[in-house]
PDB file of C-alpha atoms in Angstrom:
ATOM      1  CA  UNK A  27     135.126-134.930  56.767  1.00 35.00           C
ATOM      2  CA  UNK A  28     131.735-133.714  55.596  1.00 46.00           C
ATOM      3  CA  UNK A  29     131.275-131.538  52.564  1.00 45.00           C
ATOM      4  CA  UNK A  30     130.147-127.916  52.794  1.00 47.00           C
ATOM      5  CA  UNK A  31     126.840-129.046  51.344  1.00 47.00           C
ATOM      6  CA  UNK A  32     126.172-131.269  54.373  1.00 49.00           C
ATOM      7  CA  UNK A  33     126.996-128.476  56.800  1.00 55.00           C
ATOM      8  CA  UNK A  34     124.536-126.120  55.134  1.00 80.00           C
ATOM      9  CA  UNK A  35     121.941-128.890  54.954  1.00 80.00           C
ATOM     10  CA  UNK A  36     122.305-129.604  58.656  1.00 85.00           C
ATOM     11  CA  UNK A  37     121.903-125.898  59.378  1.00 86.00           C
ATOM     12  CA  UNK A  38     118.836-125.733  57.128  1.00 85.00           C
ATOM     13  CA  UNK A  39     117.365-128.876  58.688  1.00 87.00           C
ATOM     14  CA  UNK A  40     117.869-127.551  62.226  1.00 87.00           C
ATOM     15  CA  UNK A  41     115.719-124.509  61.359  1.00 88.00           C
ATOM     16  CA  UNK A  42     112.892-126.196  59.433  1.00 89.00           C
ATOM     17  CA  UNK A  43     112.553-129.206  61.771  1.00 87.00           C
ATOM     18  CA  UNK A  44     111.509-131.581  59.001  1.00 91.00           C
ATOM     19  CA  UNK A  45     111.098-135.324  59.520  1.00 92.00           C
ATOM     20  CA  UNK A  46     109.761-138.274  57.521  1.00 93.00           C
ATOM     21  CA  UNK A  47     106.365-137.543  59.128  1.00 94.00           C
ATOM     22  CA  UNK A  48     106.641-133.755  58.656  1.00 93.00           C
ATOM     23  CA  UNK A  49     108.098-133.351  55.159  1.00 94.00           C
ATOM     24  CA  UNK A  50     109.086-130.089  53.555  1.00 92.00           C
ATOM     25  CA  UNK A  51     109.767-129.179  49.926  1.00 89.00           C
ATOM     26  CA  UNK A  52     113.191-127.776  49.072  1.00 87.00           C
ATOM     27  CA  UNK A  53     113.577-126.229  45.614  1.00 80.00           C
ATOM     28  CA  UNK A  54     117.171-126.029  44.371  1.00 79.00           C
ATOM     29  CA  UNK A  55     118.990-125.387  41.151  1.00 72.00           C
ATOM     30  CA  UNK A  56     120.609-128.480  39.844  1.00 68.00           C
ATOM     31  CA  UNK A  57     124.163-127.789  40.992  1.00 70.00           C
ATOM     32  CA  UNK A  58     126.160-130.988  41.433  1.00 69.00           C
ATOM     33  CA  UNK A  59     126.650-130.376  45.179  1.00 68.00           C
ATOM     34  CA  UNK A  60     122.886-130.738  45.665  1.00 69.00           C
ATOM     35  CA  UNK A  61     122.626-134.209  44.185  1.00 72.00           C
ATOM     36  CA  UNK A  62     125.451-136.318  45.625  1.00 80.00           C
ATOM     37  CA  UNK A  63     124.552-139.714  47.124  1.00 85.00           C
ATOM     38  CA  UNK A  64     125.249-138.538  50.686  1.00 85.00           C
ATOM     39  CA  UNK A  65     123.143-135.421  50.153  1.00 84.00           C
ATOM     40  CA  UNK A  66     120.246-137.379  48.654  1.00 85.00           C
ATOM     41  CA  UNK A  67     120.384-139.780  51.618  1.00 89.00           C
ATOM     42  CA  UNK A  68     120.289-136.810  54.003  1.00 89.00           C
ATOM     43  CA  UNK A  69     117.201-135.447  52.225  1.00 89.00           C
ATOM     44  CA  UNK A  70     115.419-138.796  52.426  1.00 91.00           C
ATOM     45  CA  UNK A  71     116.317-139.526  56.060  1.00 93.00           C
ATOM     46  CA  UNK A  72     115.212-136.082  57.229  1.00 93.00           C
ATOM     47  CA  UNK A  73     111.948-135.672  55.315  1.00 94.00           C
ATOM     48  CA  UNK A  74     113.239-133.165  52.789  1.00 92.00           C
ATOM     49  CA  UNK A  75     111.600-133.545  49.392  1.00 91.00           C
ATOM     50  CA  UNK A  76     113.912-132.172  46.720  1.00 85.00           C
ATOM     51  CA  UNK A  77     112.714-130.428  43.589  1.00 82.00           C
ATOM     52  CA  UNK A  78     115.632-129.689  41.307  1.00 77.00           C
ATOM     53  CA  UNK A  79     114.982-127.149  38.570  1.00 74.00           C
ATOM     54  CA  UNK A  80     116.679-127.463  35.167  1.00 69.00           C
ATOM     55  CA  UNK A  81     120.027-125.765  34.584  1.00 65.00           C
ATOM     56  CA  UNK A  82     120.093-122.164  33.360  1.00 64.00           C
ATOM     57  CA  UNK A  83     116.469-121.585  34.372  1.00 69.00           C
ATOM     58  CA  UNK A  84     116.763-119.909  37.747  1.00 65.00           C
ATOM     59  CA  UNK A  85     116.111-116.515  36.136  1.00 65.00           C
ATOM     60  CA  UNK A  86     112.604-117.776  35.355  1.00 70.00           C
ATOM     61  CA  UNK A  87     111.838-120.317  38.058  1.00 70.00           C
ATOM     62  CA  UNK A  88     113.301-119.206  41.395  1.00 72.00           C
ATOM     63  CA  UNK A  89     110.725-117.216  43.321  1.00 73.00           C
ATOM     64  CA  UNK A  90     113.120-114.966  45.220  1.00 76.00           C
ATOM     65  CA  UNK A  91     115.254-114.209  42.162  1.00 78.00           C
ATOM     66  CA  UNK A  92     112.212-113.323  40.069  1.00 77.00           C
ATOM     67  CA  UNK A  93     110.112-111.234  42.422  1.00 80.00           C
ATOM     68  CA  UNK A  94     112.234-110.029  45.321  1.00 82.00           C
ATOM     69  CA  UNK A  95     115.987-110.145  44.740  1.00 82.00           C
ATOM     70  CA  UNK A  96     115.764-108.964  41.135  1.00 80.00           C
ATOM     71  CA  UNK A  97     113.914-105.759  42.054  1.00 81.00           C
ATOM     72  CA  UNK A  98     116.173-105.317  45.096  1.00 85.00           C
ATOM     73  CA  UNK A  99     119.267-105.417  42.866  1.00 87.00           C
ATOM     74  CA  UNK A 100     117.709-102.706  40.721  1.00 87.00           C
ATOM     75  CA  UNK A 101     116.890-100.586  43.784  1.00 88.00           C
ATOM     76  CA  UNK A 102     120.406-101.061  45.166  1.00 90.00           C
ATOM     77  CA  UNK A 103     122.051-100.123  41.852  1.00 92.00           C
ATOM     78  CA  UNK A 104     119.890 -96.990  41.677  1.00 92.00           C
ATOM     79  CA  UNK A 105     120.732 -96.077  45.280  1.00 92.00           C
ATOM     80  CA  UNK A 106     124.464 -96.577  44.653  1.00 93.00           C
ATOM     81  CA  UNK A 107     124.310 -94.462  41.490  1.00 94.00           C
ATOM     82  CA  UNK A 108     122.500 -91.747  43.433  1.00 94.00           C
ATOM     83  CA  UNK A 109     125.153 -91.876  46.193  1.00 94.00           C
ATOM     84  CA  UNK A 110     127.951 -91.605  43.618  1.00 95.00           C
ATOM     85  CA  UNK A 111     126.289 -88.598  41.989  1.00 96.00           C
ATOM     86  CA  UNK A 112     125.958 -86.864  45.389  1.00 95.00           C
ATOM     87  CA  UNK A 113     129.541 -87.713  46.427  1.00 95.00           C
ATOM     88  CA  UNK A 114     131.738 -86.890  43.418  1.00 94.00           C
ATOM     89  CA  UNK A 115     135.350 -87.960  43.815  1.00 93.00           C
ATOM     90  CA  UNK A 116     134.671 -90.169  46.862  1.00 94.00           C
ATOM     91  CA  UNK A 117     135.186 -93.915  46.779  1.00 93.00           C
ATOM     92  CA  UNK A 118     132.287 -95.981  48.042  1.00 93.00           C
ATOM     93  CA  UNK A 119     133.338 -98.352  50.859  1.00 93.00           C
ATOM     94  CA  UNK A 120     131.663-101.152  52.755  1.00 92.00           C
ATOM     95  CA  UNK A 121     130.944 -98.624  55.497  1.00 93.00           C
ATOM     96  CA  UNK A 122     128.776 -96.606  53.113  1.00 92.00           C
ATOM     97  CA  UNK A 123     126.655 -99.560  51.995  1.00 89.00           C
ATOM     98  CA  UNK A 124     124.427 -99.887  55.118  1.00 89.00           C
ATOM     99  CA  UNK A 125     123.362 -96.271  54.761  1.00 88.00           C
ATOM    100  CA  UNK A 126     122.877 -96.638  51.008  1.00 89.00           C
ATOM    101  CA  UNK A 127     120.867 -99.866  51.357  1.00 87.00           C
ATOM    102  CA  UNK A 128     118.854 -99.012  54.472  1.00 85.00           C
ATOM    103  CA  UNK A 129     115.520 -98.775  52.648  1.00 79.00           C
ATOM    104  CA  UNK A 130     116.167-101.525  50.105  1.00 82.00           C
ATOM    105  CA  UNK A 131     114.875-104.458  52.163  1.00 76.00           C
ATOM    106  CA  UNK A 132     111.556-102.845  52.998  1.00 76.00           C
ATOM    107  CA  UNK A 133     111.160-101.863  49.351  1.00 77.00           C
ATOM    108  CA  UNK A 134     112.067-105.283  47.939  1.00 76.00           C
ATOM    109  CA  UNK A 135     110.297-107.498  50.454  1.00 79.00           C
ATOM    110  CA  UNK A 136     106.835-106.133  49.836  1.00 81.00           C
ATOM    111  CA  UNK A 137     103.763-108.327  49.795  1.00 85.00           C
ATOM    112  CA  UNK A 138     103.080-107.389  46.162  1.00 85.00           C
ATOM    113  CA  UNK A 139     106.595-108.469  45.065  1.00 81.00           C
ATOM    114  CA  UNK A 140     106.338-111.791  46.873  1.00 82.00           C
ATOM    115  CA  UNK A 141     102.875-112.553  45.474  1.00 83.00           C
ATOM    116  CA  UNK A 142     103.947-111.577  41.956  1.00 82.00           C
ATOM    117  CA  UNK A 143     106.836-114.051  42.290  1.00 82.00           C
ATOM    118  CA  UNK A 144     104.349-116.909  42.456  1.00 80.00           C
ATOM    119  CA  UNK A 145     102.522-115.626  39.397  1.00 78.00           C
ATOM    120  CA  UNK A 146     105.651-114.955  37.318  1.00 76.00           C
ATOM    121  CA  UNK A 147     107.083-118.413  38.049  1.00 75.00           C
ATOM    122  CA  UNK A 148     103.675-120.055  37.355  1.00 72.00           C
ATOM    123  CA  UNK A 149     103.618-121.528  40.850  1.00 68.00           C
ATOM    124  CA  UNK A 150     100.223-120.095  41.712  1.00 70.00           C
ATOM    125  CA  UNK A 151      97.895-120.162  39.937  1.00 70.00           C
ATOM    126  CA  UNK A 152      99.524-122.954  37.967  1.00 70.00           C
ATOM    127  CA  UNK A 153      99.913-122.069  34.301  1.00 72.00           C
ATOM    128  CA  UNK A 154     101.618-124.645  32.122  1.00 74.00           C
ATOM    129  CA  UNK A 155     101.908-122.218  29.197  1.00 76.00           C
ATOM    130  CA  UNK A 156     103.327-119.101  30.888  1.00 73.00           C
ATOM    131  CA  UNK A 157     106.767-119.661  29.331  1.00 74.00           C
ATOM    132  CA  UNK A 158     107.634-120.401  25.731  1.00 76.00           C
ATOM    133  CA  UNK A 159     110.793-121.900  24.272  1.00 75.00           C
ATOM    134  CA  UNK A 160     111.964-118.364  23.493  1.00 75.00           C
ATOM    135  CA  UNK A 161     112.210-117.659  27.238  1.00 71.00           C
ATOM    136  CA  UNK A 162     114.919-120.307  27.553  1.00 66.00           C
ATOM    137  CA  UNK A 163     116.929-119.738  24.369  1.00 67.00           C
ATOM    138  CA  UNK A 164     119.894-118.376  26.317  1.00 59.00           C
ATOM    139  CA  UNK A 165     120.230-121.695  28.171  1.00 54.00           C
ATOM    140  CA  UNK A 166     120.761-123.547  24.885  1.00 55.00           C
ATOM    141  CA  UNK A 167     124.068-121.785  24.349  1.00 54.00           C
ATOM    142  CA  UNK A 168     125.521-123.785  27.253  1.00 53.00           C
ATOM    143  CA  UNK A 169     124.116-127.124  26.082  1.00 55.00           C
ATOM    144  CA  UNK A 170     126.664-129.321  24.415  1.00 53.00           C
ATOM    145  CA  UNK A 171     127.159-132.920  23.574  1.00 56.00           C
ATOM    146  CA  UNK A 172     129.555-134.304  26.167  1.00 52.00           C
ATOM    147  CA  UNK A 173     130.965-136.757  23.575  1.00 56.00           C
ATOM    148  CA  UNK A 174     131.657-134.058  20.995  1.00 51.00           C
ATOM    149  CA  UNK A 175     135.319-133.418  20.197  1.00 52.00           C
ATOM    150  CA  UNK A 176     136.160-130.284  18.291  1.00 49.00           C
ATOM    151  CA  UNK A 177     138.310-131.326  15.348  1.00 49.00           C
ATOM    152  CA  UNK A 178     138.358-128.187  13.262  1.00 47.00           C
ATOM    153  CA  UNK A 179     140.401-125.105  13.906  1.00 49.00           C
ATOM    154  CA  UNK A 180     139.492-121.617  12.861  1.00 46.00           C
ATOM    155  CA  UNK A 181     142.125-120.004  10.675  1.00 51.00           C
ATOM    156  CA  UNK A 182     141.801-116.313  10.027  1.00 50.00           C
ATOM    157  CA  UNK A 183     143.832-114.791   7.244  1.00 54.00           C
ATOM    158  CA  UNK A 184     144.930-111.362   8.458  1.00 50.00           C
ATOM    159  CA  UNK A 185     147.156-110.545   5.501  1.00 53.00           C
ATOM    160  CA  UNK A 186     146.632-107.102   3.924  1.00 54.00           C
ATOM    161  CA  UNK A 187     145.291-108.602   0.676  1.00 56.00           C
ATOM    162  CA  UNK A 188     142.574-110.612   2.440  1.00 47.00           C
ATOM    163  CA  UNK A 189     141.468-107.573   4.458  1.00 45.00           C
ATOM    164  CA  UNK A 190     141.189-105.485   1.278  1.00 49.00           C
ATOM    165  CA  UNK A 191     139.149-108.164  -0.468  1.00 50.00           C
ATOM    166  CA  UNK A 192     136.706-108.438   2.475  1.00 47.00           C
ATOM    167  CA  UNK A 193     136.293-104.675   2.892  1.00 47.00           C
ATOM    168  CA  UNK A 194     133.004-103.094   1.797  1.00 48.00           C
TER     169      UNK A 194
END
């Protein structure tokens, strides 16, 4: 049985019509399902060139997240808040969402948003120095040495005397 990754790849491939002679570039995050041996073979056989971005960087490097989907989430949240304020006491349902979100796509998928995505992710024009290490500090919190074994335990003394001593 094929993995879900292969099914979505086959679907993708059927729509882009890539081949070894007509290659396409596919940019993915580096989730483990994207880099299995069978998946890599599928990419190679079907003319799909894979560019895998580093972990915890999609907020800076994925075009749609940066320039289109990010603003759309903001627009949708604002529209839902507006709906809630105009419908006090009512519960929002999935039947309300199409009406609430009807203008979101046209607002989010604007030419300016798409073009700014390329600039913000340094894709075009290429700018090697657009990001600094500070932009990726949050990703370091998830980095860890895979061979590290925690050997210390945290002991907190909650006795009344210790709390009095540590009080200001």
